[in-house]
Coordinates of N, CA, C and O in Angstrom, one line a residue:
A264 N 63.6 91.8 83.6 CA 64.7 91.1 83.7 C 64.5 89.7 84.8 O 64.1 90.1 85.9
E265 N 65.2 88.5 84.3 CA 64.9 87.6 85.4 C 65.9 87.4 86.5 O 65.7 87.0 87.4
G266 N 66.9 88.3 86.2 CA 68.0 88.3 87.6 C 68.9 89.6 87.4 O 68.9 90.2 86.3
P267 N 69.9 89.9 88.5 CA 70.7 90.9 88.3 C 71.8 90.7 87.1 O 72.1 89.3 87.0
G268 N 72.3 91.9 86.4 CA 73.3 91.7 85.5 C 72.9 91.2 84.2 O 73.7 91.0 83.0
L269 N 71.6 90.6 84.0 CA 71.2 90.3 82.7 C 70.6 91.3 81.9 O 70.6 91.2 80.5
M270 N 70.1 92.4 82.3 CA 69.6 93.8 81.4 C 70.0 94.8 82.0 O 69.8 95.2 83.4
Y271 N 70.5 95.9 81.3 CA 70.9 97.3 81.7 C 70.0 98.3 81.2 O 69.8 97.9 79.8
A272 N 69.6 99.3 81.6 CA 69.1 100.5 80.9 C 70.0 101.7 81.0 O 70.7 101.9 82.1
I273 N 70.2 102.2 80.0 CA 71.2 103.4 80.1 C 70.5 104.8 79.6 O 69.6 104.6 78.8
D274 N 70.9 105.8 80.1 CA 70.3 107.2 79.6 C 71.2 108.3 80.0 O 72.0 108.1 80.9
S275 N 71.0 109.3 79.3 CA 71.9 110.5 79.5 C 71.2 111.7 79.6 O 69.7 111.7 79.3
T276 N 71.4 112.8 80.5 CA 70.6 114.0 80.7 C 71.8 115.0 80.9 O 72.8 115.0 81.2
I277 N 71.2 116.3 80.8 CA 72.0 117.5 81.0 C 71.8 117.9 82.4 O 70.8 118.1 82.8
G278 N 72.7 117.8 83.1 CA 72.7 118.1 84.6 C 72.3 119.5 84.8 O 72.5 120.6 84.2
D279 N 71.4 119.7 85.9 CA 70.8 120.9 86.2 C 71.8 121.6 87.2 O 71.5 122.0 88.4
V280 N 73.0 121.9 86.7 CA 74.1 122.5 87.6 C 75.2 123.2 86.5 O 75.4 122.5 85.5
Y281 N 75.8 124.2 86.8 CA 76.8 124.9 86.2 C 78.1 124.1 87.0 O 78.1 124.3 88.1
L282 N 79.1 124.0 86.0 CA 80.5 123.4 86.6 C 81.7 124.5 86.2 O 81.5 125.2 85.3
R283 N 82.7 124.5 87.1 CA 83.9 125.4 86.7 C 85.1 124.8 86.1 O 85.1 123.3 86.7
S284 N 86.1 125.2 85.8 CA 87.3 124.4 85.3 C 88.0 124.1 86.4 O 88.1 125.1 87.5
S285 N 88.8 123.1 86.5 CA 89.6 122.5 87.5 C 91.0 123.2 87.0 O 91.9 123.3 88.3
I286 N 91.3 123.7 86.0 CA 92.4 124.4 85.6 C 92.4 125.9 86.2 O 93.3 126.4 86.7
D287 N 91.4 126.7 85.9 CA 91.1 127.9 86.2 C 89.9 128.0 86.7 O 88.7 128.1 85.7
P288 N 89.6 128.1 88.0 CA 88.1 128.3 88.4 C 87.4 129.4 88.1 O 86.2 129.6 88.3
N289 N 88.1 130.3 87.6 CA 87.4 131.6 87.0 C 86.4 131.3 85.8 O 85.5 131.9 85.2
W290 N 86.7 130.1 85.1 CA 86.3 129.7 84.0 C 84.8 128.7 84.2 O 85.0 127.9 84.8
I291 N 83.6 129.4 83.7 CA 82.6 128.4 83.9 C 82.5 127.6 82.5 O 82.4 128.0 81.5
I292 N 82.7 126.4 82.8 CA 82.7 125.6 81.6 C 81.3 124.9 81.3 O 81.3 124.3 80.3
G293 N 80.2 125.4 81.9 CA 78.9 124.7 81.3 C 78.1 123.6 82.3 O 78.7 123.3 83.4
R294 N 77.2 123.3 81.7 CA 76.5 121.9 82.2 C 76.9 120.6 81.9 O 77.1 120.4 80.7
P295 N 77.0 119.8 82.8 CA 77.5 118.5 82.3 C 76.6 117.4 81.7 O 75.3 117.8 82.1
I296 N 76.9 116.3 80.9 CA 76.1 115.4 80.5 C 76.5 114.3 81.4 O 77.4 114.0 81.6
V297 N 75.3 113.7 81.8 CA 75.5 112.5 83.0 C 74.8 111.4 82.2 O 73.7 111.3 82.0
Y298 N 75.4 110.2 82.2 CA 75.2 109.1 81.6 C 75.0 108.1 83.1 O 75.9 108.3 83.9
V299 N 73.7 107.4 83.1 CA 73.6 106.4 84.2 C 73.2 105.2 83.4 O 72.3 105.0 83.0
I300 N 73.9 104.0 84.1 CA 73.4 102.8 83.8 C 73.1 102.1 85.0 O 73.5 101.9 86.1
V301 N 71.8 101.5 84.7 CA 71.0 100.8 86.0 C 70.8 99.5 85.7 O 70.3 99.1 84.5
D302 N 71.0 98.5 86.6 CA 70.5 97.2 86.5 C 68.9 97.1 86.5 O 68.4 97.5 87.6
V303 N 68.2 96.6 85.6 CA 66.8 96.6 85.6 C 66.3 95.5 86.7 O 65.2 96.1 87.2
F304 N 66.7 94.5 87.0 CA 66.3 93.6 88.1 C 66.3 94.2 89.3 O 65.5 94.3 90.3
S305 N 67.5 94.8 89.8 CA 67.6 95.3 91.4 C 67.3 96.8 91.2 O 67.4 97.3 92.3
T306 N 67.5 97.5 90.2 CA 67.4 98.9 90.1 C 68.8 99.6 90.7 O 68.9 100.8 90.9
A307 N 69.7 98.8 91.0 CA 70.8 99.3 91.3 C 71.8 100.0 90.2 O 71.9 99.8 88.9
V308 N 72.5 101.1 90.5 CA 73.3 101.9 89.6 C 74.5 101.1 89.5 O 75.2 101.0 90.6
V309 N 74.9 100.8 88.3 CA 76.1 99.7 88.3 C 77.2 100.7 87.5 O 78.3 100.0 87.4
G310 N 76.9 101.9 86.9 CA 77.8 102.8 86.3 C 77.4 103.9 85.9 O 76.3 104.1 85.8
F311 N 78.2 104.9 85.9 CA 77.9 106.2 85.4 C 79.0 107.1 84.8 O 80.2 106.7 84.8
Y312 N 78.9 108.1 83.9 CA 79.8 108.9 83.2 C 79.5 110.5 83.4 O 78.5 110.7 82.9
V313 N 80.2 111.2 83.5 CA 80.1 112.7 83.7 C 81.0 113.3 82.6 O 82.3 113.0 82.6
C314 N 80.5 113.9 81.6 CA 81.4 114.6 80.7 C 80.7 116.1 80.0 O 79.7 116.3 80.5
L315 N 81.4 116.6 79.3 CA 81.0 117.9 78.7 C 80.4 117.9 77.0 O 80.0 119.1 76.8
T316 N 80.5 117.0 76.8 CA 80.0 116.8 75.1 C 78.6 116.2 75.3 O 78.4 115.3 76.1
G317 N 78.2 116.5 74.0 CA 76.5 116.0 74.1 C 76.3 114.8 73.9 O 77.6 113.8 73.4
P318 N 75.3 114.0 74.1 CA 75.1 112.6 73.8 C 75.4 112.1 72.5 O 75.0 112.6 71.4
S319 N 76.4 111.0 72.7 CA 76.6 110.3 71.3 C 77.0 109.2 71.6 O 77.2 108.7 72.9
W320 N 77.5 108.3 70.6 CA 77.9 106.9 70.9 C 79.3 106.8 71.6 O 79.7 105.8 72.2
D321 N 80.0 107.6 71.2 CA 81.5 108.0 71.8 C 81.3 108.1 73.3 O 82.0 107.4 74.2
T322 N 80.4 108.9 73.8 CA 80.4 109.1 75.4 C 79.5 107.9 75.9 O 80.0 107.4 77.0
A323 N 78.6 107.3 75.1 CA 78.0 106.2 75.6 C 78.9 104.8 76.0 O 78.8 104.3 76.9
Q324 N 79.7 104.9 74.9 CA 80.8 103.8 75.1 C 81.6 103.8 76.3 O 81.8 103.0 76.9
V325 N 81.9 105.2 76.7 CA 82.7 105.2 77.9 C 81.8 104.8 79.1 O 82.2 104.2 80.2
A326 N 80.4 105.3 79.0 CA 79.7 104.9 80.3 C 79.5 103.4 80.3 O 79.6 102.8 81.6
I327 N 79.2 102.6 79.2 CA 79.3 101.3 79.2 C 80.7 100.7 79.7 O 80.5 99.8 80.6
F328 N 81.5 101.1 79.2 CA 82.8 100.6 79.8 C 83.0 100.8 81.3 O 83.5 100.0 81.9
N329 N 82.4 102.0 81.8 CA 82.5 102.0 83.3 C 81.6 101.1 84.2 O 82.0 100.9 85.2
T330 N 80.8 100.4 83.3 CA 80.1 99.3 84.0 C 80.7 98.0 84.1 O 80.5 96.8 84.7
V331 N 81.7 97.9 83.3 CA 82.7 96.5 83.0 C 81.8 95.3 82.9 O 82.0 94.2 83.7
A332 N 80.9 95.5 82.2 CA 80.1 94.2 81.7 C 79.8 94.2 80.3 O 79.1 95.4 79.8
S333 N 79.4 93.1 79.9 CA 78.8 92.5 78.5 C 77.6 92.0 78.8 O 77.5 90.9 79.5
S334 N 76.5 92.8 78.5 CA 75.0 92.1 78.5 C 74.3 92.8 77.9 O 74.4 93.7 77.0
N335 N 72.8 92.5 78.0 CA 71.8 93.3 77.3 C 71.9 94.7 77.7 O 71.9 95.2 79.0
L336 N 71.6 95.7 76.7 CA 71.4 97.1 77.1 C 70.3 97.6 76.3 O 70.0 97.4 75.1
M337 N 69.8 98.6 77.0 CA 68.6 99.4 76.4 C 69.0 101.0 76.4 O 69.2 101.4 77.4
S338 N 69.0 101.4 75.3 CA 69.5 102.9 75.1 C 68.4 103.6 74.5 O 67.4 103.2 73.7
D339 N 68.6 104.9 74.3 CA 67.7 106.0 73.4 C 68.2 105.8 71.9 O 69.4 105.2 71.8
R340 N 67.6 106.1 70.9 CA 67.9 106.0 69.6 C 69.1 106.9 69.3 O 69.8 106.5 68.6
G341 N 69.2 108.0 69.9 CA 70.4 108.9 69.5 C 71.9 108.1 69.8 O 72.6 108.2 68.9
E342 N 72.0 107.3 70.8 CA 73.3 106.5 71.0 C 73.1 105.4 70.0 O 74.4 104.9 69.7
Y343 N 72.2 104.8 69.9 CA 72.1 103.5 69.3 C 72.1 103.5 67.8 O 72.7 102.7 67.2
L344 N 71.7 104.5 67.1 CA 71.6 104.5 65.6 C 72.9 105.2 65.0 O 73.0 106.3 64.7
S345 N 73.9 104.3 65.3 CA 75.2 104.5 64.4 C 75.8 103.3 64.2 O 75.6 102.3 64.7
K346 N 76.8 103.5 63.0 CA 77.5 102.1 62.7 C 78.5 101.8 63.7 O 78.6 100.4 64.0
R347 N 78.8 102.6 64.5 CA 80.2 102.5 65.4 C 79.2 101.5 66.7 O 79.9 100.7 67.2
A348 N 77.9 101.9 67.0 CA 77.0 101.1 67.8 C 77.0 100.0 67.7 O 77.2 98.7 68.5
K349 N 76.6 99.4 66.1 CA 76.5 98.0 65.9 C 77.9 97.4 65.8 O 77.9 96.2 66.3
A350 N 78.9 98.1 65.5 CA 80.4 97.3 65.6 C 80.8 97.0 67.0 O 81.2 95.9 67.3
T351 N 80.4 97.9 67.8 CA 80.6 97.4 69.3 C 79.8 96.4 69.9 O 80.3 95.5 70.6
G352 N 78.4 96.5 69.5 CA 77.4 95.4 70.0 C 78.1 94.1 69.3 O 77.9 93.0 70.2
M353 N 78.5 94.1 68.0 CA 79.1 92.5 67.7 C 80.4 92.2 68.1 O 80.5 91.0 68.3
K354 N 81.3 93.1 68.4 CA 82.5 92.7 69.2 C 82.2 92.3 70.5 O 82.8 91.4 71.1
L355 N 81.3 92.9 71.4 CA 80.9 92.5 72.6 C 79.9 91.3 72.7 O 79.7 91.0 74.0
L356 N 79.4 91.0 71.7 CA 78.4 89.8 71.7 C 77.2 90.5 72.6 O 76.4 89.7 73.4
T357 N 76.7 91.7 72.5 CA 75.8 92.4 73.5 C 74.6 92.5 72.6 O 74.6 92.8 71.4
T358 N 73.4 92.5 73.2 CA 72.1 92.4 72.5 C 71.7 94.1 72.8 O 71.5 94.3 74.2
L359 N 71.8 94.7 71.7 CA 71.3 96.3 72.1 C 70.0 96.5 71.5 O 69.5 96.0 70.6
S360 N 69.3 97.2 72.4 CA 67.9 97.7 71.9 C 67.6 99.0 72.4 O 68.3 99.6 73.4
Y361 N 66.6 99.7 71.5 CA 66.1 100.9 72.0 C 64.7 101.4 72.2 O 64.1 100.5 71.6
T362 N 64.6 102.0 73.2 CA 63.1 102.3 73.5 C 62.3 103.2 72.1 O 63.2 103.8 71.4
A363 N 61.1 102.6 71.9 CA 60.2 103.5 71.2 C 60.2 105.1 71.5 O 60.0 105.3 72.6
P364 N 60.2 105.9 70.3 CA 60.0 107.4 70.5 C 58.7 107.7 71.5 O 57.7 106.9 71.5
F365 N 58.9 108.5 72.6 CA 58.0 109.1 73.4 C 57.6 107.9 74.3 O 56.4 107.9 74.9
R366 N 58.2 107.2 74.6 CA 57.9 105.9 75.8 C 59.0 105.9 76.7 O 59.8 104.7 76.8
P367 N 59.3 106.8 77.5 CA 60.2 106.8 78.3 C 59.9 105.8 79.5 O 60.7 105.4 80.3
D368 N 58.6 105.4 79.8 CA 58.2 104.5 80.8 C 58.8 103.2 80.4 O 58.8 102.1 81.2
L369 N 59.2 102.7 79.1 CA 59.6 101.5 79.0 C 61.2 101.4 79.5 O 61.9 100.4 79.6
K370 N 61.7 102.4 79.9 CA 63.1 102.7 80.4 C 63.0 103.5 81.7 O 63.9 104.2 82.1
G371 N 61.8 103.5 82.5 CA 61.6 104.4 83.5 C 62.5 104.1 84.6 O 62.9 105.2 85.2
V372 N 63.3 103.0 84.9 CA 63.9 103.0 86.2 C 65.2 103.7 85.9 O 65.8 104.5 86.9
V373 N 65.7 103.9 84.8 CA 66.8 105.0 84.7 C 66.6 106.4 84.4 O 67.3 107.3 84.9
E374 N 65.2 106.7 83.9 CA 65.0 108.0 83.8 C 64.7 108.6 85.2 O 64.8 109.5 85.5
V375 N 64.0 107.7 86.1 CA 63.7 108.2 87.4 C 65.0 108.4 88.3 O 65.2 109.4 89.2
M376 N 66.1 107.9 87.9 CA 67.7 108.1 88.7 C 67.8 109.2 88.3 O 68.5 110.1 89.2
H377 N 67.7 109.9 87.1 CA 68.1 111.4 86.8 C 67.3 112.2 87.9 O 68.0 113.2 88.4
R378 N 66.2 112.0 87.9 CA 65.2 113.0 88.6 C 65.7 112.9 90.1 O 65.7 113.9 90.8
I379 N 66.0 111.6 90.9 CA 66.4 111.5 92.1 C 67.5 112.3 92.4 O 67.6 113.3 93.4
M380 N 68.5 112.1 91.4 CA 69.9 112.8 91.6 C 69.7 114.4 91.8 O 70.3 115.2 92.1
K381 N 68.8 114.9 90.5 CA 68.5 116.2 90.3 C 67.8 116.9 91.6 O 68.2 118.2 92.1
N382 N 67.1 116.0 92.3 CA 66.5 116.5 93.5 C 67.3 116.6 94.7 O 67.2 117.5 95.4
V383 N 68.2 115.8 94.8 CA 69.2 115.6 95.8 C 70.1 116.8 95.8 O 70.4 117.5 96.5
Q384 N 70.6 116.9 94.2 CA 71.6 118.0 94.5 C 71.1 119.6 94.6 O 71.9 120.5 94.6
Y385 N 70.1 119.7 94.2 CA 69.4 121.1 94.1 C 69.5 121.8 95.5 O 70.2 123.0 95.6
H386 N 69.5 121.1 96.6 CA 69.9 121.6 97.8 C 71.1 121.8 98.5 O 71.4 122.7 99.4
F387 N 72.1 121.1 97.7 CA 73.4 120.9 98.3 C 74.5 121.8 97.3 O 75.6 122.0 97.9
I388 N 74.3 122.0 96.2 CA 75.3 122.4 95.3 C 74.9 123.9 94.8 O 74.1 124.0 94.2
P389 N 76.1 124.6 95.2 CA 75.8 126.1 94.5 C 75.9 126.0 92.9 O 76.7 125.4 92.2
G390 N 75.1 126.6 92.3 CA 75.0 126.7 91.1 C 74.0 125.7 90.4 O 73.6 125.8 89.2
A391 N 73.3 125.0 91.4 CA 72.3 123.9 90.8 C 71.1 124.7 90.5 O 70.8 125.8 91.2
M392 N 70.3 124.0 89.8 CA 69.0 124.4 89.6 C 67.8 123.4 89.4 O 68.0 122.3 89.4
D393 N 66.7 123.7 89.8 CA 65.4 122.9 89.8 C 64.5 123.4 88.5 O 63.9 124.4 88.6
A394 N 64.7 122.5 87.4 CA 64.2 122.9 86.2 C 62.6 123.0 86.4 O 61.9 123.5 85.4
R395 N 62.0 122.2 87.3 CA 60.7 121.9 87.5 C 60.0 123.3 88.1 O 58.9 123.4 87.9
R396 N 60.8 124.1 88.7 CA 60.3 125.2 89.6 C 59.9 126.5 88.6 O 60.5 126.8 87.7
K397 N 58.5 126.9 88.7 CA 58.1 128.0 87.8 C 58.8 129.2 87.8 O 59.0 129.9 86.8
E398 N 59.6 129.6 89.0 CA 60.3 130.8 89.1 C 61.5 130.9 88.2 O 62.0 131.8 87.8
Y399 N 62.2 129.6 87.9 CA 63.1 129.6 87.1 C 62.6 130.0 85.5 O 63.7 130.3 84.9
D400 N 61.6 129.8 85.3 CA 61.1 130.1 83.8 C 61.1 131.8 83.8 O 61.1 132.1 82.7
L401 N 61.0 132.3 85.1 CA 60.8 133.9 85.0 C 62.1 134.5 85.4 O 62.1 135.7 85.0
R402 N 62.9 133.8 85.8 CA 64.6 134.4 85.9 C 65.4 133.5 85.4 O 65.4 132.2 85.3
R403 N 66.6 134.2 85.2 CA 67.9 133.4 84.6 C 68.4 132.8 85.7 O 68.4 133.2 86.9
S404 N 68.9 131.6 85.7 CA 70.0 130.9 86.6 C 71.2 131.7 86.9 O 71.6 132.4 86.0
N405 N 71.9 131.4 87.9 CA 73.1 132.3 88.1 C 74.2 131.2 88.0 O 74.8 130.7 89.1
P406 N 74.7 131.2 86.9 CA 76.2 130.2 86.7 C 77.2 130.8 87.5 O 78.1 130.0 87.9
A407 N 77.3 132.2 87.9 CA 78.5 132.5 88.5 C 78.3 132.0 90.2 O 79.5 132.2 90.7
A408 N 77.1 131.5 90.5 CA 77.0 130.9 91.9 C 77.8 129.5 92.0 O 78.1 128.9 92.8
A409 N 78.3 129.1 90.7 CA 78.9 127.6 90.6 C 80.2 127.7 91.1 O 81.0 128.4 91.3
T410 N 80.4 126.4 91.7 CA 81.5 126.1 92.4 C 82.5 124.6 92.3 O 83.5 124.7 92.5
M411 N 81.6 123.8 91.8 CA 82.3 122.5 91.5 C 82.9 122.4 90.1 O 82.4 123.0 89.2
S412 N 84.1 121.4 90.1 CA 84.6 121.2 89.0 C 83.9 119.7 88.5 O 83.1 119.1 89.1
V413 N 84.3 119.1 87.4 CA 83.6 118.1 86.7 C 83.9 117.0 87.9 O 83.2 116.0 88.1
R414 N 85.2 116.7 88.2 CA 85.6 115.8 89.2 C 84.8 115.7 90.6 O 84.6 114.8 91.0
K415 N 84.7 117.1 91.1 CA 84.1 117.2 92.4 C 82.5 116.9 92.1 O 81.9 116.3 92.9
Y416 N 82.0 117.2 91.1 CA 80.6 116.8 90.6 C 80.5 115.0 90.5 O 79.5 114.6 91.0
M417 N 81.4 114.4 89.9 CA 81.3 113.3 89.6 C 81.5 112.5 91.1 O 80.8 111.5 91.4
Q418 N 82.3 113.0 92.1 CA 82.5 112.5 93.2 C 81.1 112.7 94.2 O 80.8 111.9 94.8
F419 N 80.5 113.7 94.0 CA 79.3 114.0 94.7 C 78.0 112.8 94.2 O 77.4 112.3 94.9
L420 N 78.0 112.7 92.8 CA 77.3 111.8 92.3 C 77.6 110.4 92.8 O 76.7 109.5 92.9
H421 N 78.7 110.0 92.9 CA 79.4 108.8 93.1 C 78.7 108.4 94.5 O 78.3 107.3 94.9
E422 N 78.9 109.6 95.6 CA 78.3 109.4 97.0 C 76.6 109.3 96.8 O 76.3 108.3 97.7
C423 N 76.3 110.0 96.1 CA 74.6 109.9 95.9 C 74.3 108.3 95.4 O 73.2 107.8 96.0
F424 N 74.7 107.9 94.4 CA 74.6 106.5 94.1 C 74.9 105.5 94.9 O 74.1 104.5 95.1
Y425 N 76.1 105.5 95.7 CA 76.3 104.7 96.6 C 75.4 104.5 97.7 O 74.9 103.4 98.0
I426 N 74.7 105.7 98.3 CA 73.7 106.0 99.3 C 72.6 105.0 98.7 O 71.8 104.4 99.5
Y427 N 72.1 105.5 97.5 CA 71.1 105.1 96.8 C 70.9 103.5 96.8 O 70.0 102.9 97.3
N428 N 72.0 102.9 96.4 CA 72.2 101.3 96.2 C 72.0 100.6 97.5 O 71.6 99.7 97.5
L429 N 72.6 101.3 98.4 CA 72.4 100.5 99.9 C 71.0 100.9 100.5 O 70.7 100.1 101.5
T430 N 70.3 102.1 100.4 CA 69.4 102.3 101.2 C 67.8 102.6 100.4 O 66.8 102.7 101.3
A431 N 67.8 102.6 99.2 CA 66.6 102.9 98.5 C 65.7 101.7 98.8 O 66.0 100.5 98.7
D432 N 64.5 101.9 99.2 CA 63.4 100.9 99.6 C 62.8 100.4 98.4 O 62.3 100.9 97.5
R433 N 63.2 98.9 98.2 CA 62.6 98.2 97.3 C 61.8 96.9 97.9 O 61.7 95.9 97.2
S434 N 61.2 97.1 98.9 CA 60.3 96.1 99.5 C 59.3 95.6 98.7 O 58.8 94.4 98.7
N435 N 58.7 96.5 97.7 CA 57.7 96.1 96.8 C 58.2 95.1 95.7 O 57.4 94.5 95.0
R436 N 59.5 94.9 95.6 CA 60.1 93.9 94.8 C 60.3 92.6 95.4 O 60.6 91.7 94.8
L437 N 60.1 92.3 96.6 CA 60.2 91.0 97.4 C 58.9 90.2 97.3 O 57.9 90.6 97.5
D438 N 59.2 89.1 96.9 CA 58.2 87.9 97.0 C 58.2 87.3 98.3 O 59.2 87.6 99.1
A439 N 57.5 86.4 98.5 CA 57.3 85.5 99.9 C 58.6 84.9 100.2 O 59.2 84.8 101.2
H440 N 59.1 84.2 98.9 CA 60.4 83.4 99.2 C 61.5 84.4 99.6 O 62.5 84.0 100.3
M441 N 61.9 85.5 99.0 CA 62.7 86.4 99.3 C 62.9 86.9 100.8 O 63.7 86.9 101.4
I442 N 61.5 87.3 101.3 CA 61.2 87.9 102.4 C 61.5 87.0 103.4 O 62.3 86.9 104.5
A443 N 61.3 85.4 103.0 CA 61.5 84.5 104.2 C 63.0 84.2 104.2 O 63.5 83.8 105.2
Q444 N 63.8 84.4 103.1 CA 65.4 84.3 102.9 C 66.1 85.5 103.6 O 67.2 85.6 103.8
G445 N 65.2 86.5 104.1 CA 65.8 87.8 104.7 C 66.5 88.7 103.9 O 67.6 89.1 104.3
V446 N 66.0 88.6 102.5 CA 66.5 89.5 101.7 C 66.3 91.3 102.0 O 65.4 91.4 102.5
F447 N 67.6 92.0 102.1 CA 67.5 93.2 102.5 C 66.9 94.1 101.4 O 67.6 93.8 100.2
P448 N 65.7 94.7 101.4 CA 65.0 95.4 100.5 C 65.6 96.5 99.8 O 65.1 97.7 100.0
S449 N 67.0 96.6 99.3 CA 67.4 97.7 98.8 C 68.1 97.3 97.3 O 68.2 95.8 97.3
P450 N 68.4 98.1 96.4 CA 69.0 97.7 95.3 C 70.2 96.6 95.4 O 70.3 95.8 94.9
A451 N 71.2 97.0 96.5 CA 72.4 96.2 96.6 C 71.8 95.0 97.1 O 72.5 93.9 96.8
G452 N 70.8 94.8 98.0 CA 70.4 93.7 98.6 C 69.9 92.6 97.2 O 69.9 91.5 97.6
L453 N 69.1 93.3 96.5 CA 68.4 92.5 95.4 C 69.5 91.9 94.5 O 69.6 90.7 94.1
W454 N 70.4 92.8 94.3 CA 71.7 92.3 93.5 C 72.3 91.1 94.2 O 72.7 90.1 93.4
R455 N 72.8 91.3 95.3 CA 73.5 90.3 96.1 C 72.8 89.0 96.3 O 73.4 87.9 95.8
W456 N 71.4 89.2 96.5 CA 70.7 88.0 96.7 C 70.5 87.2 95.2 O 70.8 86.0 95.1
G457 N 70.3 88.1 94.1 CA 70.2 87.3 92.8 C 71.4 86.6 92.4 O 71.3 85.6 92.0
H458 N 72.7 87.0 92.5 CA 73.9 86.3 92.4 C 74.1 85.2 93.5 O 74.6 84.1 92.8
A459 N 73.6 85.5 94.6 CA 73.7 84.3 95.7 C 72.8 83.1 95.3 O 73.4 81.9 95.4
M460 N 71.6 83.5 94.7 CA 71.0 82.3 94.1 C 71.1 81.8 92.8 O 70.4 80.9 92.3
G461 N 72.0 82.5 92.2 CA 72.7 81.9 90.7 C 71.9 82.3 89.6 O 71.9 81.8 88.5
I462 N 71.0 83.3 89.7 CA 70.3 84.0 88.5 C 70.6 85.2 88.2 O 70.2 85.8 87.2
G463 N 72.0 85.6 88.4 CA 72.6 86.5 88.0 C 73.4 86.4 86.9 O 74.0 85.4 86.7

């Protein structure tokens, strides 16, 4: 992408945590589906959505709406291959494209965001799990340890994304001109600089 806001990547994943109902905390409602939308130029998280229904164009539309932007968007085939996706794209004058099968590297920036958030939550959220650890293959996770509702989990993610946007090290994306202008090497710094320079 040539500047901020020109191309976004979107991806969904199943959260490695169990959630409880906000109506009756005794009910375990399962694991959330989390959509994250990332600006490709700055790697800033510009929108996200937490829900309990499987990946679909219905839920992807809400995630896109949360970004409040019409721009180029890259998604997985599951959300893109529907008549309603095409209709939405035509209404918004948005260019939609999807990555080739088995090529997550083409959408790597948003795939990495899921891994970052899962790593952060493992140590802090009761009921969270680390899917990469071998011991979890040998024993079941404990949904009874869950304490968070969808709203609380969403607030947790909002805080994580906020900190990430302001502090993640993006110095490897700065060129000599950006360094000379004192661009702060974070997703938010790149986003702000790009719009200030008129390339957003």
